[in-house]
């Protein structure tokens, strides 16, 4: 186990992810992308209004905003 605070990763967000079209191919593509993102420390497939819940760990809110814009929303 790593100490997030000691690594300078003190900002954590739990985010809901809803795919535009949750097909088998899109789910697999998303899971492949998430596996490449070091900021995502946990990814859970769920049922209901969203398709995934992800735990994102970054240094601060600004780093999370960059992750959101460049990776999560930029992967559409």
Tab-separated table of C-alpha atoms in Angstrom:
chain	number	residue	atom	x	y	z
A	1	UNK	CA	0.000	0.000	0.000
A	2	UNK	CA	1.217	3.451	-0.911
A	3	UNK	CA	0.676	6.590	1.127
A	4	UNK	CA	-1.161	9.006	-1.197
A	5	UNK	CA	-0.310	12.008	0.970
A	6	UNK	CA	3.405	11.177	0.990
A	7	UNK	CA	3.287	10.908	-2.807
A	8	UNK	CA	1.623	14.309	-3.106
A	9	UNK	CA	-1.649	12.773	-4.293
A	10	UNK	CA	-3.971	14.238	-1.707
A	11	UNK	CA	-6.961	14.965	-3.935
A	12	UNK	CA	-9.424	12.142	-4.571
A	13	UNK	CA	-12.656	12.162	-6.574
A	14	UNK	CA	-15.329	9.527	-7.033
A	15	UNK	CA	-16.825	10.091	-10.492
A	16	UNK	CA	-19.808	8.571	-12.260
A	17	UNK	CA	-19.303	7.730	-15.925
A	18	UNK	CA	-22.162	7.274	-18.391
A	19	UNK	CA	-21.266	6.159	-21.903
A	20	UNK	CA	-23.273	7.638	-24.777
A	21	UNK	CA	-23.880	4.139	-26.111
A	22	UNK	CA	-23.023	1.320	-23.670
A	23	UNK	CA	-22.416	-1.399	-26.256
A	24	UNK	CA	-20.050	-4.308	-25.655
A	25	UNK	CA	-17.442	-2.662	-27.879
A	26	UNK	CA	-17.721	0.723	-26.135
A	27	UNK	CA	-17.526	-0.844	-22.683
A	28	UNK	CA	-14.391	-2.760	-23.661
A	29	UNK	CA	-12.827	0.334	-25.255
A	30	UNK	CA	-13.503	2.415	-22.141
A	31	UNK	CA	-12.054	-0.239	-19.848
A	32	UNK	CA	-8.935	-0.416	-22.019
A	33	UNK	CA	-8.495	3.377	-21.808
A	34	UNK	CA	-9.034	3.449	-18.046
A	35	UNK	CA	-6.289	0.870	-17.642
A	36	UNK	CA	-3.832	3.356	-19.173
A	37	UNK	CA	-4.748	6.277	-16.912
A	38	UNK	CA	-2.566	6.351	-13.800
A	39	UNK	CA	-4.995	8.760	-12.120
A	40	UNK	CA	-7.714	6.089	-12.002
A	41	UNK	CA	-7.077	3.900	-8.980
A	42	UNK	CA	-10.370	2.020	-9.092
A	43	UNK	CA	-13.009	1.341	-11.748
A	44	UNK	CA	-16.291	-0.406	-11.034
A	45	UNK	CA	-18.922	-1.474	-13.539
A	46	UNK	CA	-22.387	-0.724	-12.182
A	47	UNK	CA	-25.964	-0.952	-13.317
A	48	UNK	CA	-28.526	1.803	-13.285
A	49	UNK	CA	-28.213	5.432	-14.350
A	50	UNK	CA	-24.428	5.235	-14.933
A	51	UNK	CA	-22.127	2.590	-16.397
A	52	UNK	CA	-19.037	3.029	-14.200
A	53	UNK	CA	-17.868	4.554	-10.963
A	54	UNK	CA	-14.202	5.525	-10.976
A	55	UNK	CA	-11.895	6.673	-8.196
A	56	UNK	CA	-9.491	9.334	-9.439
A	57	UNK	CA	-6.453	10.431	-7.423
A	58	UNK	CA	-4.480	13.558	-8.329
A	59	UNK	CA	-2.393	16.264	-6.705
A	60	UNK	CA	-5.155	18.871	-6.591
A	61	UNK	CA	-8.368	20.140	-8.183
A	62	UNK	CA	-6.449	21.644	-11.117
A	63	UNK	CA	-4.835	18.298	-11.943
A	64	UNK	CA	-8.251	16.643	-11.752
A	65	UNK	CA	-9.678	19.272	-14.106
A	66	UNK	CA	-6.879	18.528	-16.608
A	67	UNK	CA	-7.576	14.780	-16.295
A	68	UNK	CA	-11.286	15.385	-16.821
A	69	UNK	CA	-10.855	17.612	-19.883
A	70	UNK	CA	-7.909	15.891	-21.564
A	71	UNK	CA	-8.546	12.241	-20.799
A	72	UNK	CA	-12.048	11.447	-19.604
A	73	UNK	CA	-13.982	13.913	-21.774
A	74	UNK	CA	-11.334	14.015	-24.482
A	75	UNK	CA	-11.663	10.281	-25.145
A	76	UNK	CA	-15.156	10.553	-26.621
